[in-house]
Structure formats: structure tokens, C-alpha cells
Coordinates of C-alpha atoms in Angstrom, one line a residue:
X1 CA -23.9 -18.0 -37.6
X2 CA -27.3 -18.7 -36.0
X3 CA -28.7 -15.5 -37.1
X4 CA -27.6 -15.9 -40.4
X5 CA -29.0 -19.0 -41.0
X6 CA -32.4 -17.3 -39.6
X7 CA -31.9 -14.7 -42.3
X8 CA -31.5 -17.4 -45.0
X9 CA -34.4 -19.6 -43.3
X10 CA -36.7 -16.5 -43.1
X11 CA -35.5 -15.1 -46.6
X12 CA -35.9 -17.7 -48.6
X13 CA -38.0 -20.5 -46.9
X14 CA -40.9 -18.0 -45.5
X15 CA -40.9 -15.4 -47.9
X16 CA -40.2 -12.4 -45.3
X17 CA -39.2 -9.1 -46.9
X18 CA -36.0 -7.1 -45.3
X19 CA -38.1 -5.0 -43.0
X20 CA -39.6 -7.9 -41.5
X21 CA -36.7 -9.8 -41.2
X22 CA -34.6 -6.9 -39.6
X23 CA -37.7 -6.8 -37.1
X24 CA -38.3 -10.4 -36.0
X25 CA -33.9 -10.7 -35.8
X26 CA -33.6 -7.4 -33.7
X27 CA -31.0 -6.8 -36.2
X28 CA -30.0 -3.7 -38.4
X29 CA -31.4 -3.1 -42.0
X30 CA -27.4 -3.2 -43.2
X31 CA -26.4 -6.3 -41.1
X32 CA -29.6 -8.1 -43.2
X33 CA -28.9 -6.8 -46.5
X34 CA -24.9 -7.6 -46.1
X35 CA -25.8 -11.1 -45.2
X36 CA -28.2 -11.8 -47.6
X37 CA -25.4 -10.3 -50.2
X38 CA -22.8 -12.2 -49.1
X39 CA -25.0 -15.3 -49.2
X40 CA -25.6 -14.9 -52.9
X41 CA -21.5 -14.0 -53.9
X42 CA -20.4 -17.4 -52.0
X43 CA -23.7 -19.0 -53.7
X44 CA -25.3 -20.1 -50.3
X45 CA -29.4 -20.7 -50.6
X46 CA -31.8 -22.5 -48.7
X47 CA -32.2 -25.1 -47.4
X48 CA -28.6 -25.7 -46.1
X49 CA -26.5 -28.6 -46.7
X50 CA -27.0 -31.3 -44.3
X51 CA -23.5 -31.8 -43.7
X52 CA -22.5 -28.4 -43.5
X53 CA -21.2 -26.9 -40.2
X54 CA -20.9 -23.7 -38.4
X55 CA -17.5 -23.0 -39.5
X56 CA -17.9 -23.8 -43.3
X57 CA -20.3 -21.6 -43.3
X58 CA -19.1 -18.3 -42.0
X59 CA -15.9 -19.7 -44.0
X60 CA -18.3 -19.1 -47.3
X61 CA -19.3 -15.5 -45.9
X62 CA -17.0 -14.4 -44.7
X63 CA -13.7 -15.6 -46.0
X64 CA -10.6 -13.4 -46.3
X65 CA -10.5 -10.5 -48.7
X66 CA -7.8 -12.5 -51.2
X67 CA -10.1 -15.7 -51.3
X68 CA -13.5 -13.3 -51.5
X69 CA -15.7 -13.9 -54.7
X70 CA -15.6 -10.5 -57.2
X71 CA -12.9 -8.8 -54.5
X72 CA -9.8 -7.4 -55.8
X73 CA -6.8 -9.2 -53.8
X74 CA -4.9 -6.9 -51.2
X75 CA -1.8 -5.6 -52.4
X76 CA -0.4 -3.9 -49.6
X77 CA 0.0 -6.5 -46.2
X78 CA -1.6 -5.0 -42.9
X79 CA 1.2 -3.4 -40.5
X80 CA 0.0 -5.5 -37.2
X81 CA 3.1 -5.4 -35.1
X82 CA 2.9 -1.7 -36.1
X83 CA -0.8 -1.0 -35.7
X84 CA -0.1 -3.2 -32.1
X85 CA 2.5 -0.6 -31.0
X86 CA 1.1 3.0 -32.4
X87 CA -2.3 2.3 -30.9
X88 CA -0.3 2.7 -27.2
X89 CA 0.7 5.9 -28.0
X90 CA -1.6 8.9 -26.5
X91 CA -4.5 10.2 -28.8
X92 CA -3.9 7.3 -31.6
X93 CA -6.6 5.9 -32.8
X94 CA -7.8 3.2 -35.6
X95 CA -9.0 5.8 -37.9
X96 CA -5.8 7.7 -37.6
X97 CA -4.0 4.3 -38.4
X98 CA -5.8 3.3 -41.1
X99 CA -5.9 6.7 -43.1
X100 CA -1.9 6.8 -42.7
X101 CA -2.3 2.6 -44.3
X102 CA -3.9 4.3 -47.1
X103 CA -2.1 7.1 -48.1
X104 CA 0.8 5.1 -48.6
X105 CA -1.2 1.7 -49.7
X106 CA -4.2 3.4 -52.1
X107 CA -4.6 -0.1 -53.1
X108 CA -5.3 -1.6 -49.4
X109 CA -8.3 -2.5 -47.9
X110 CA -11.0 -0.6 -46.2
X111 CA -11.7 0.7 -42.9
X112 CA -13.5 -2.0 -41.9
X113 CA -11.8 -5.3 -42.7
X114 CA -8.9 -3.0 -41.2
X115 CA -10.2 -2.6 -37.9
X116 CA -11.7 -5.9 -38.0
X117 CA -7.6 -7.9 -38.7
X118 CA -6.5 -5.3 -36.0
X119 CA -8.7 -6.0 -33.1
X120 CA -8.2 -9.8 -34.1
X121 CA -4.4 -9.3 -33.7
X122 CA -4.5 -7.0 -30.6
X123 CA -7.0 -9.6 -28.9
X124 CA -4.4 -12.7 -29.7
X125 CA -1.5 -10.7 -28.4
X126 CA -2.1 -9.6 -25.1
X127 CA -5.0 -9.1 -23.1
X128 CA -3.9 -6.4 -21.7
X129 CA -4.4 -4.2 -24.7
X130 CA -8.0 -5.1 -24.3
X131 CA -8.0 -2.7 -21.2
X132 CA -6.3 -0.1 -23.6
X133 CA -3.2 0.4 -21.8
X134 CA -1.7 4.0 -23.3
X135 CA 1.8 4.8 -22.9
X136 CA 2.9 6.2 -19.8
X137 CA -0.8 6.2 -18.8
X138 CA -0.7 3.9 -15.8
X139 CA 1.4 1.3 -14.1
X140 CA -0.3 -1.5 -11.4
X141 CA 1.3 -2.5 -8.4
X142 CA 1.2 -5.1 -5.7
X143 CA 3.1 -7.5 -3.0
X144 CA 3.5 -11.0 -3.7
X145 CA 5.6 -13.9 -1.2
X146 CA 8.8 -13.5 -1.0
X147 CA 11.8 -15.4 -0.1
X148 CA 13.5 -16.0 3.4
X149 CA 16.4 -13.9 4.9
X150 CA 18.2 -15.9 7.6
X151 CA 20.0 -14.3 10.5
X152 CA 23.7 -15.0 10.5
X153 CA 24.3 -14.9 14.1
X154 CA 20.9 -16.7 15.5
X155 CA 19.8 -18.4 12.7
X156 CA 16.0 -16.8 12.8
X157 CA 14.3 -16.9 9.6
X158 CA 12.4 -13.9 8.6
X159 CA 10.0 -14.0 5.3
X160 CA 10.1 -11.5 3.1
X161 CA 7.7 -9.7 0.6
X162 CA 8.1 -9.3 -3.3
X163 CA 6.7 -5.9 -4.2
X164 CA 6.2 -5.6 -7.7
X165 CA 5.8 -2.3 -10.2
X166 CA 4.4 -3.0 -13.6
X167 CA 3.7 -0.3 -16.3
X168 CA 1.0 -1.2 -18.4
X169 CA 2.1 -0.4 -22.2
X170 CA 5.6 -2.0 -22.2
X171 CA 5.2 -4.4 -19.0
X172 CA 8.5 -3.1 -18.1
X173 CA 9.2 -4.8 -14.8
X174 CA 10.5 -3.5 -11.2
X175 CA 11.0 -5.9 -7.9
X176 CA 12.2 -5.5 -4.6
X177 CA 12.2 -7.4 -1.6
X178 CA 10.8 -5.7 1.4
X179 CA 9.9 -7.2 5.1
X180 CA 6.5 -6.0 5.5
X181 CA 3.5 -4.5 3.7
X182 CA 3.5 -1.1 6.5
X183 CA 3.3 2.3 5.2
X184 CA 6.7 2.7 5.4
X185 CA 7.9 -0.3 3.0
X186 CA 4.9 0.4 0.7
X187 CA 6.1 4.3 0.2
X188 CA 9.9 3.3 0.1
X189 CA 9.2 0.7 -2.5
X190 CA 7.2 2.8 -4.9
X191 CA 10.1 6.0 -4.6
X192 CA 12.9 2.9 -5.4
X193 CA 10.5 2.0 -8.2
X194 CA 10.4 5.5 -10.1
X195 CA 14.0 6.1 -9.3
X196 CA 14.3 3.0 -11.2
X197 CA 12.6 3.8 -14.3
X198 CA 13.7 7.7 -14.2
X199 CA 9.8 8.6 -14.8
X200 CA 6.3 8.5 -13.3
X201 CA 3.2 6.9 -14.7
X202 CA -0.2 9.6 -15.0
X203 CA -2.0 6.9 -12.8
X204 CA -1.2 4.0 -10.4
X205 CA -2.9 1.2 -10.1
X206 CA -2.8 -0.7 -6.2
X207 CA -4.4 -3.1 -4.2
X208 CA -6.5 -2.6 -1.4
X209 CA -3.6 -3.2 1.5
X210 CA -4.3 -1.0 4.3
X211 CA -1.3 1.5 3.0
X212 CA -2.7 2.1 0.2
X213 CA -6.3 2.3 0.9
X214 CA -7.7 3.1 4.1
X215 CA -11.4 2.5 3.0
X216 CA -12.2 -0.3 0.5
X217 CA -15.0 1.2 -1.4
X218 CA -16.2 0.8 -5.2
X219 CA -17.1 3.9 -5.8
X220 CA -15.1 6.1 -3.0
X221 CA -12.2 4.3 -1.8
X222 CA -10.4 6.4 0.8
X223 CA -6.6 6.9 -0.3
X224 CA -4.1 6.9 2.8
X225 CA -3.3 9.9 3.6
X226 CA 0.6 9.7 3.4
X227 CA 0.2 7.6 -0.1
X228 CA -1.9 10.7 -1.3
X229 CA 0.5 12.8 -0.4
X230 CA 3.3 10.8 -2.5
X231 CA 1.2 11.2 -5.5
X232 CA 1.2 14.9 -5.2
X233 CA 4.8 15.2 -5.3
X234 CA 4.8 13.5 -8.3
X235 CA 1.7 14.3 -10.0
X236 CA 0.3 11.4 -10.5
X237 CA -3.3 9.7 -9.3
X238 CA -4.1 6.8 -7.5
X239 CA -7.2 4.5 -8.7
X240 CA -7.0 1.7 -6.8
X241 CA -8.7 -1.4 -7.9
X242 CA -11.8 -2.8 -6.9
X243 CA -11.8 -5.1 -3.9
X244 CA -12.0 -8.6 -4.6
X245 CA -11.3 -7.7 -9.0
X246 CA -8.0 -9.0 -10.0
X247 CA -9.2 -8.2 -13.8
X248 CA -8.7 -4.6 -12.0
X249 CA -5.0 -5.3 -12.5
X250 CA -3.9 -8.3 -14.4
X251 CA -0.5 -7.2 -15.3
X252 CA 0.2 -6.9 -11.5
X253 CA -1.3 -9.8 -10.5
X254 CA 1.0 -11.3 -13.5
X255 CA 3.8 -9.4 -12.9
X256 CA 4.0 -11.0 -8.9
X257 CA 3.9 -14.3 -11.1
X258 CA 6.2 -13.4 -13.2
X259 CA 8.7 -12.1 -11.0
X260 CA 8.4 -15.3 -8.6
X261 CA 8.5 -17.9 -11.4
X262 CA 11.3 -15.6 -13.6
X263 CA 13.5 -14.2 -10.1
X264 CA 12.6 -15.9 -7.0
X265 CA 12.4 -19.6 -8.8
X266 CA 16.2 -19.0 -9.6
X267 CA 17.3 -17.9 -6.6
X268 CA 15.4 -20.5 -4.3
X269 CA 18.6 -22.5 -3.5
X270 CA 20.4 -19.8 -2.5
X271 CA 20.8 -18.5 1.4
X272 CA 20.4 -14.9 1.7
X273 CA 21.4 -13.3 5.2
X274 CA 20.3 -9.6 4.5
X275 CA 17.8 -7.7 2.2
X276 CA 20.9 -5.7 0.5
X277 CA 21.9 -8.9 -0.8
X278 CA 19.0 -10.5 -1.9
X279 CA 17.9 -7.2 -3.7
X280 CA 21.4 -6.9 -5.4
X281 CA 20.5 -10.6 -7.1
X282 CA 16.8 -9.4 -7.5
X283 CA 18.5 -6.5 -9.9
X284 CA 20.4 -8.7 -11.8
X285 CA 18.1 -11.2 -12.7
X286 CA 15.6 -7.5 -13.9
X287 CA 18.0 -6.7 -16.0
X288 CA 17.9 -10.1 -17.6
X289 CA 14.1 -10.3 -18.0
X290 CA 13.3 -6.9 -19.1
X291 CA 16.0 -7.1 -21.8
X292 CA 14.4 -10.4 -22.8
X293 CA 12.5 -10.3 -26.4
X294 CA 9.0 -11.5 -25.9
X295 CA 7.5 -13.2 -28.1
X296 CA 4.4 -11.8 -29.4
X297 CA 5.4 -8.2 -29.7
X298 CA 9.3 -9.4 -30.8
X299 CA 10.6 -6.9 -28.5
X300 CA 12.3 -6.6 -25.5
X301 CA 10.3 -4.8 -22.2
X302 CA 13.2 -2.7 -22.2
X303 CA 12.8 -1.3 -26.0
X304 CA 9.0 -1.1 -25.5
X305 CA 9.2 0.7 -22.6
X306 CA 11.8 3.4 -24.4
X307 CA 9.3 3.3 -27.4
X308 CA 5.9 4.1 -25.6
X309 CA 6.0 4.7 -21.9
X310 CA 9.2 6.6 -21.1
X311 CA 8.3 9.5 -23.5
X312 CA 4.6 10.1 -22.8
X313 CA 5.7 9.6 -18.5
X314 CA 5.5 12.1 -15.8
X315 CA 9.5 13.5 -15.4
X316 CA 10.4 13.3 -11.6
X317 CA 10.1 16.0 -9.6
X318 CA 13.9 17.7 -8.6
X319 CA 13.7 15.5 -5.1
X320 CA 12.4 12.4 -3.9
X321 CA 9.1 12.3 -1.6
X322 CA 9.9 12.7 2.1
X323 CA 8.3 9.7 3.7
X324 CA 5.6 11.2 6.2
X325 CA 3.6 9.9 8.3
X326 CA -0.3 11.3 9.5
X327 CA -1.5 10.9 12.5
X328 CA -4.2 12.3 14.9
X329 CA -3.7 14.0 18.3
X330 CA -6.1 15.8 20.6
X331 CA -4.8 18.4 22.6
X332 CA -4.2 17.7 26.2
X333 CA -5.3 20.1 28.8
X334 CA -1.6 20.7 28.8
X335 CA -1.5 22.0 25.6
X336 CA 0.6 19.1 24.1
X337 CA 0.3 16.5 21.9
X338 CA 1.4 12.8 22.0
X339 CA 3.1 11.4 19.1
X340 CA 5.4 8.1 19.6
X341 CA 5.4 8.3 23.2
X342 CA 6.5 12.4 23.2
X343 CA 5.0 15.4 23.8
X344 CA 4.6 18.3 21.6
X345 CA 3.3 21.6 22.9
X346 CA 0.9 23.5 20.9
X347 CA -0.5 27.2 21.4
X348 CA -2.6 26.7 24.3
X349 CA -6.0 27.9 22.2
X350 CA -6.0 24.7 21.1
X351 CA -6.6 22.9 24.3
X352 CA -9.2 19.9 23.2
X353 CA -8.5 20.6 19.9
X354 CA -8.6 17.3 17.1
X355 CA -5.1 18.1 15.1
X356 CA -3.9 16.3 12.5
X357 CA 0.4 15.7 12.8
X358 CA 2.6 15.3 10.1
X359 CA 5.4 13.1 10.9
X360 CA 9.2 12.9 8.8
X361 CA 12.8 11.7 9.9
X362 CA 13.8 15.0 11.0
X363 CA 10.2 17.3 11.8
X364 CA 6.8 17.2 13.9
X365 CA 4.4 19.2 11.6
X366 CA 0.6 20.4 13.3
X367 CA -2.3 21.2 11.7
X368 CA -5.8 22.4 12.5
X369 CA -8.5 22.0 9.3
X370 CA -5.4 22.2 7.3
X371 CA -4.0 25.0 8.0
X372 CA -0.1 24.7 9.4
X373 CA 0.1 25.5 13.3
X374 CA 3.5 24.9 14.1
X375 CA 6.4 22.9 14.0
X376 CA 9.1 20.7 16.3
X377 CA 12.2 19.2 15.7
X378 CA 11.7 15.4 15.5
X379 CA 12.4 13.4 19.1
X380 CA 13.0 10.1 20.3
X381 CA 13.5 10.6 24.0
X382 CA 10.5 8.9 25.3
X383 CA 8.3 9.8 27.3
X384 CA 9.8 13.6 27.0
X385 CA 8.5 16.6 26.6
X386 CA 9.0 19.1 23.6
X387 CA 8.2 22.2 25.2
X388 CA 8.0 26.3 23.4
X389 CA 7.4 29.2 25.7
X390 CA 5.4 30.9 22.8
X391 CA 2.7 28.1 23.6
X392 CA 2.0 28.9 27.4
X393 CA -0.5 30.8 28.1
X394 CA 1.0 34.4 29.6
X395 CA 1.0 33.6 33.3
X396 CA -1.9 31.1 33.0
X397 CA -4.0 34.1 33.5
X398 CA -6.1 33.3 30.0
X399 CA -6.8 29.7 30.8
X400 CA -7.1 28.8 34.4
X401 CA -8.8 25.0 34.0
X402 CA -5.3 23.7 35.9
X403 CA -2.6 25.3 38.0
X404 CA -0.4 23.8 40.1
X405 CA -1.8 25.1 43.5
X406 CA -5.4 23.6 42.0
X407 CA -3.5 20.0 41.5
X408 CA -2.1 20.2 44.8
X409 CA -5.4 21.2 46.0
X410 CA -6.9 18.2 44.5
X411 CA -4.4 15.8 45.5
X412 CA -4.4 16.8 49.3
X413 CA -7.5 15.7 49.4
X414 CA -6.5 11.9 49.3
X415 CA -3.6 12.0 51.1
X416 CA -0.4 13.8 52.3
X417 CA 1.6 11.0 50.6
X418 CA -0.8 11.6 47.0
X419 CA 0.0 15.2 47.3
X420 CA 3.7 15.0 48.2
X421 CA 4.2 12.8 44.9
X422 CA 1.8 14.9 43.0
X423 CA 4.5 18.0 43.8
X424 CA 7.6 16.0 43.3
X425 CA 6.4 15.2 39.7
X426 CA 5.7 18.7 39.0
X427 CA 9.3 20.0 40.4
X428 CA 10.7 17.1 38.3
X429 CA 10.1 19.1 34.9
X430 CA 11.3 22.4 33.6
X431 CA 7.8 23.7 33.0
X432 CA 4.6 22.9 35.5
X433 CA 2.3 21.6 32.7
X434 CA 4.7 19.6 31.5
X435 CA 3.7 17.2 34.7
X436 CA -0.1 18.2 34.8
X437 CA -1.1 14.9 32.7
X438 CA 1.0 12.6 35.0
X439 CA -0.8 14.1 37.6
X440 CA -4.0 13.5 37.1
X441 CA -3.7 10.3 35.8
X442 CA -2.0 9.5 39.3
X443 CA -4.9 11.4 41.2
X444 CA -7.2 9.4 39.1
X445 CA -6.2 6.3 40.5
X446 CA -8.3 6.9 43.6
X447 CA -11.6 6.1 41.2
X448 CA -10.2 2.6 40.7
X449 CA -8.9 2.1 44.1
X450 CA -9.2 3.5 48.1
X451 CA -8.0 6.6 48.9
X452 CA -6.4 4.7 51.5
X453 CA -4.5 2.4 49.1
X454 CA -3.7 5.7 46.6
X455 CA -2.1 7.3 49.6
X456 CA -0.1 4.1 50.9
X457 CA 1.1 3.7 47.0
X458 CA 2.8 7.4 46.9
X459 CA 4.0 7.1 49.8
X460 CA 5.8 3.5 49.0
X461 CA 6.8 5.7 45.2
X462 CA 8.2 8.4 47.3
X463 CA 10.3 6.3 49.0
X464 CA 11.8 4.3 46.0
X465 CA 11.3 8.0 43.6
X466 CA 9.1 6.7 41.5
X467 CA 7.5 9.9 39.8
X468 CA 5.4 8.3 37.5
X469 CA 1.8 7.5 36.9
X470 CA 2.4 3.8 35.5
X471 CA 4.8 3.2 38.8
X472 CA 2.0 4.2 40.8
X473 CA -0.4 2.0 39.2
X474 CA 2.0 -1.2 39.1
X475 CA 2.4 -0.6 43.0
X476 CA -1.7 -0.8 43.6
X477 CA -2.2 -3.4 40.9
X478 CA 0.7 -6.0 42.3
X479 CA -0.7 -4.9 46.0
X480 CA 2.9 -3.7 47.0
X481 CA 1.2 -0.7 49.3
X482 CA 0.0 -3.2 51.8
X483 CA 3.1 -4.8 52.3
X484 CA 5.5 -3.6 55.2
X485 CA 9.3 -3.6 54.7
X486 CA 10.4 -6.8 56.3
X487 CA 13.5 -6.0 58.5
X488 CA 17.3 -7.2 57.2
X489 CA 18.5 -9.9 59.6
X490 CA 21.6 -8.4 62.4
X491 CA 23.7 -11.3 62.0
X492 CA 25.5 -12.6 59.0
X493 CA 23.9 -16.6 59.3
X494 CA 21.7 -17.2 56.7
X495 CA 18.0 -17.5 57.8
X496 CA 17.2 -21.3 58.2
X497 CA 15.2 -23.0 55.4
X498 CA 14.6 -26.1 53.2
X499 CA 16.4 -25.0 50.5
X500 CA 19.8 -25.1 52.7
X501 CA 21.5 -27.9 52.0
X502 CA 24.7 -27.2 54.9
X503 CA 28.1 -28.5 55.2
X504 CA 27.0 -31.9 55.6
X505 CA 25.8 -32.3 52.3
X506 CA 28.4 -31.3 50.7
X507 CA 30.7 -33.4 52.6
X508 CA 28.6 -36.9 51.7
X509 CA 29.3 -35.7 47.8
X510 CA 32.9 -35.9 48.3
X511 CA 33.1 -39.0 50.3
X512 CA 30.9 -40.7 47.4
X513 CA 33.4 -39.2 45.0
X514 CA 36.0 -40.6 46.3
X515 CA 35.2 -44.2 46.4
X516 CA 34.0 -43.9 43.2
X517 CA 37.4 -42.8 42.0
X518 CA 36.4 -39.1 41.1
X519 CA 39.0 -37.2 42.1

């Protein structure tokens, strides 16, 4: 309204033509000459009325089409609740809407007072559509606070997370409680969530939690690997939101609300001892809320999300994803890899190698610059070895860095004790190289400490077999290989001390007992 009334001032007060009064405005030559028409119809001049406002004003220029001087009153009402939900459907657009209005309404309005009521209505309905949410498009999701489970047998309390899936056309709803926010929850969560819905979103929207993003960046966020790897299976993308933007992802961050005021708020009284059965309630109470008619729209989440998302989603792939989990490993000299506190062997080529290890329930997948190298059944002794023959080199005769005889060599040189150990660790395993780590790290010791105190160590491990680097080191570290055994007493009296109390003690307790009527 201000630069109206700078139209009118400039119009009619200092005589400006259009063309100057589009100039000094910054204003188009239509948005003058509309104004200037519209002023005229509602029979607005200049100077203003003292007393009139803002509000009358744009009132008098713009009032609605029925009320609007020399315009023909609409005889065909504008479809809003069905202009709200067609525009959420892929590809749909205003124009699209509006020429199906007037093929069936000739008499209706034009393009422009259409899309003008629209927006208005979209706007007061939900912000969301602002963002243009399209059906089965995308879905947000995040963790919010969850309840406490309570431990039936110790009473512990452990807090739990509320993880949250939200698609972004129908708002349909998914919850679960989970412990934590690790990779493993996050990935276990979303597979629940599109098992729930029977269909996959084109995009998803997260957070930046460490299992989702390993590398917060506006521009290039770095997806975790493992969560990249789930959207492959499905076929959908990740766009995470920008750090510190909640407006990224309002329905999540309203959805956590919603699902802690709507589920969590009514089950606050209750005791839950297990997340089974605080996820059975958490169902229930999802089938209440998304079956729920909301206001605005006057549908439920339920028949919105049958109506728009379901039927433009990703269909679910034959199988659920395999959680996997990547990791790094450098090749030991070896040729095996540590994953979990286990060793892998890969082909000896690869000695100082960077791999990258893939890591399910049941297999140990390797790879070099992405190409597969080999495979091992999963194992959880630890501290084992994992062992193929294909891997060794053929008689150690390509890759000489370590032998046995060279370990021993090495060892000797410290000690007869160092290299006594150093061989009973390698006869301990099925295959030399198996022991060739342990070895050195044992040998290695000497930097830290005396030769001296690195012999008298094995030789104290030797005697209680202890074939281990991390025995050898406690021994140095608690100074157990200066200590001589102390010799077991011959006779069976117990050594004298003050902690002996003797007979006599024990006979004044009794005698007090007694006169005081203890029996």
C-alpha cells in the first residue's frame, strides 16, 4: 500500500506521466497502470482521506472479485481443498489446475485471481507446502528423547531415543524407540521404517548425527558410507540438511514433537522394562494418530498418504538391506588384517596395503580401490586368526621382509629368555605368520625398556606361559621381572603378623558373651 499511495501522490499531486512514475517506483509499466485503474473503479483520488488506513484502502483496490466494481460475480466456487491436494502430485502445476477449473467452470475466474486464492490457502494450511513437498518425493528424519526402560532384575534405568520418519506430502508418521544414535540403530530404524510404510521415498531428508553424515558441509556433506550403501539398495538419495537449519526439515523437527507430545506424553506413567514392549505401545498409539483427521486438510495422515505418497514411492526392493559396516585396515606385514580384535589374511601382495572392509552378521568382505579382493566367514573368537593358504606367499620365497629364523635372529639378540618366548609364540599357531605381529611387538619392548628387563620379563612369561605381547608388557610395566619368587614356608604355622588376632582373642569374645547373656 505504500507504493500505491506513491502512485496516487505522484499521479495526481505532481503531475508525473506513467513512464516516470514506473521509473522513480522501480516498478513495472502494468503494476502502474493496474493501480492507477483500480484507483479510478473503487473511486480513490488524491489527496487521501485523513482517516483512512492501510487496510481500507487495499480493501477499495483490491476487494474480492464478487464485491469488485463493473466485475461479473464468480459462479463457479474455487476447489481449495482440491487445488491443496493435486498440487502434491508429481508434474502438477497451477496452470494445469486452473485450465481443468475452467473447462468445467467457463464462467470462473482467471488465472490470476486463481493463483492468487490458491497460494493464500496453501500458505494458511501448512507451511510445509511452501517447501513444495511432492508425493512420494521425500521424507525427513531425526532422533528426538525418549522414554526410560528399567531393568527388572537390577533396577538400572537406561534412556532411550525416539527416532522419527516423516514423509513430507501426507506427514504420515513412523516411531520407534531405540537405545542409541550408532550406526547400527540409525540403519535398523530407517529398514523398520520402510517395512512400515511398504514403500521408499525418492529422497531422505536427515540430520547431521555422525551416522548419517560423516562430514557436515553446506555444499558437500560426506554421506556415511554404510548409510550410502542403504540408499542404494533402495534407490533412493540422501540430502541431508544443513547444519544448524531446522527450516531444512520442519516436518522432522515437528514430527519428534509431535510424536513426544501425541505417544510418549501418554505413555509417561507407565513402566516399561524392555524396548519390545515399549515399541508394541509406540505402534498402537501410530495407528491412532495417523488415522486421526486433521484439521486443515479434513483428512486423516493415513488417507493422504494412500492418496499422494504411496503411489508416486519407490516399491522395496525383493530383500531388506544387510546392515554393513566399513571400516579401514592396513595390511600387516603378516598379510592380515584386524577387524574387531581378529585377523584376516589377505593375498600377501597387499602387504602395507590401505583396504577398505566390509563388515555383515555372517561375512568379512576386502577391498582395494574398490575392487573385491576376497572374502571370510565372519568371527568372534578374539584375538584369532582367520587364516587361507591361497594368501601365503609360496614358501616365502617372493617376500622375504620376515621369516621365522630372521625373528629368532632378532630376538636372540636381547636375550635367551626374549628368544625362547619369541619361538614359543610362533609354535603356538598353526601357521608362522600368524605369530609374527606378536612378535615384534614383544621384541619391541626393548625400545621402551632394558634389554635386561625385556629378557627377565620372558623369562618370568615363560614360566607362567604367557605367550603374549600385552602379558609381556603388564610384567615390565607393574615391575614383576625384578621380583624373585619368595619361597612357601616348610611348616604349616602361619607366618607371624599384626593382622593375627590368636586363640586368645577369640576366647575374651566368648567370655564377654557370656556375661552378657549371649549364648
Amino acid at each position: 500500500m505504500r507504493k500505491a499511495k506513491e502512485i496516487l501522490r505522484l499521479k495526481y499531486e505532481l503531475g508525473k506521466s506513467q513512464r516516470e512514475i514506473k521509473s522513480i517506483c522501480g516498478l513495472g509499466k502494468t503494476t502502474v497502470q493496474e493501480c492507477l485503474r483500480r484507483a479510478k473503479e473503487a473511486g480513490i483520488g488524491w489527496p487521501l482521506p485523513s482517516d483512512m488506513t492501510e487496510e481500507e484502502l487495499e480493501k477499495r483496490l483490491f476487494p474480492g472479485v464478487a464485491d469488485a466494481p463493473g466485475v461479473k460475480a464468480i459462479k463457479a466456487p474455487l476447489p481449495l481443498q482440491h487445488i491443496f491436494e493435486e498440487l502434491r502430485r508429481p508434474n502438477v502445476t497451477l496452470a494445469v489446475l486452473w485450465e481443468e477449473y475452467k473447462q468445467t467452470n467457463p464462467d470462473g475466474c482467471q488465472y490470476s485471481w486463481f493463483s492468487e486464492q490458491a497460494k493464500a490457502y496453501l500458505g494458511s494450511v501448512n507451511y510445509s507446502m511452501r517447501q513444495e513437498h511432492k508425493a512420494g518425493e521425500k521424507a525427513f528424519v531425526d532422533f528426538g528423547t525418549g522414554l526410560d526402560i528399567v531393568d527388572r532384575m537390577s533396577g538400572e534405568v537406561k534412556q532411550t531415543k525416539i527416532f522419527v520418519f516423516v514423509w513430507g506430502a501426507s506427514k504420515k508418521i513412523y516411531a520407534e524407540a531405540v537405545f542409541g544414535e550408532d550406526i547400527s540403530s540409525w540403519i535398523s530404524a530407517n529398514i523398520n521404517a520402510l517395512e512400515y510404510f511398504g514403500c521408499c521415498p525418492k529422497a531422505i531428508v536427515p540430520d547431521n548425527l555422525k551416522a548419517a553424515v560423516t562430514r557436515a558441509d553446506r555444499y558437500e556433506p560426506k554421506i556415511n558410507r554404510t548409510y550410502e550403501e542403504f540408499a542404494e539398495h533402495y534407490g533412493t538419495a540422501i540430502l541431508p540438511a544443513r547444519s544448524g537449519k531446522p527450516k531444512d526439515k520442519p516436518l522432522a523437527e515437528n514430527g519428534v514433537k509431535l510424536a513426544k507430545r501425541w505417544i510418549l506424553a501418554r505413555l509417561r506413567n507407565k513402566i516399561f522394562t524392555n524396548l519390545t514392549e515399549l515399541n508394541m505401545e509406540i505402534r498402537i498409539l501410530l495407528l491412532r494418530l495417523n488415522s486421526k483427521v486433521m484439521h486443515n486438510p479434513g483428512k486423516s495422515r493415513d488417507e493422504l498418504f494412500l492418496l499422494l505418497d504411496k503411489p508416486n514411492a519407490l516399491s522395496l526392493p525383493d530383500r531388506p538391506y544387510e546392515f554393513a559396516e566399513w571400516k579401514k585396515a592396513t595390511v600387516n606385514i603378516n598379510y592380515h588384517i584386524a577387524f574387531e580384535k581378529h585377523e584376516y589374511s589377505v593375498p600377501y601382495t597387499y602387504i602395507h596395503k590401505e583396504m577398505d572392509v566390509k563388515a555383515t552378521l555372517r561375512m568379512i568382505e576386502v577391498y582395494f580401490k574398490a575392487e573385491h579382493v576376497c572374502s571370510h566367514l565372519r568371527s568372534r573368537i578374539l584375538y584369532g586368526y582367520t587364516t587361507l593358504k591361497e594368501h601365503m606367499p609360496p614358501s616365502h620365497q617372493r617376500h622375504k621382509e620376515w621369516t621365522p629364523e630372521r625373528i629368532l635372529e632378532w630376538a636372540g639378540k636381547y636375550g635367551l629368555s626374549v628368544k625362547s618366548l619369541v619361538e614359543a609364540v610362533i609354535a603356538s599357531r598353526m601357521f608362522p605368520e600368524q605369530a609374527y605381529k606378536r612378535c615384534l611387538g614383544i621384541i619391541r619392548l626393548e625400545k621402551h625398556y632394558t634389554a635386561e628387563r625385556l629378557d627377565k620379563a620372558c623369562e618370568r612369561a615363560l614360566k607362567y606361559n604367557v605367550l603374549s605381547y600385552q602379558g609381556v608388557k603388564n610384567i615390565l610395566q607393574n615391575g614383576l621381572d625384578s621380583k624373585t619368587e619368595e619361597a612357601q614356608p616348610t611348616s604349616g604355622k602361619p607366618k607371624e603378623h599384626a593382622n593375627l588376632r590368636g586363640a586368645k582373642y577369640f576366647t575374651n569374645c566368648l567370655n564377654q558373651d557370656t556375661k552378657g547373656g549371649n549364648k
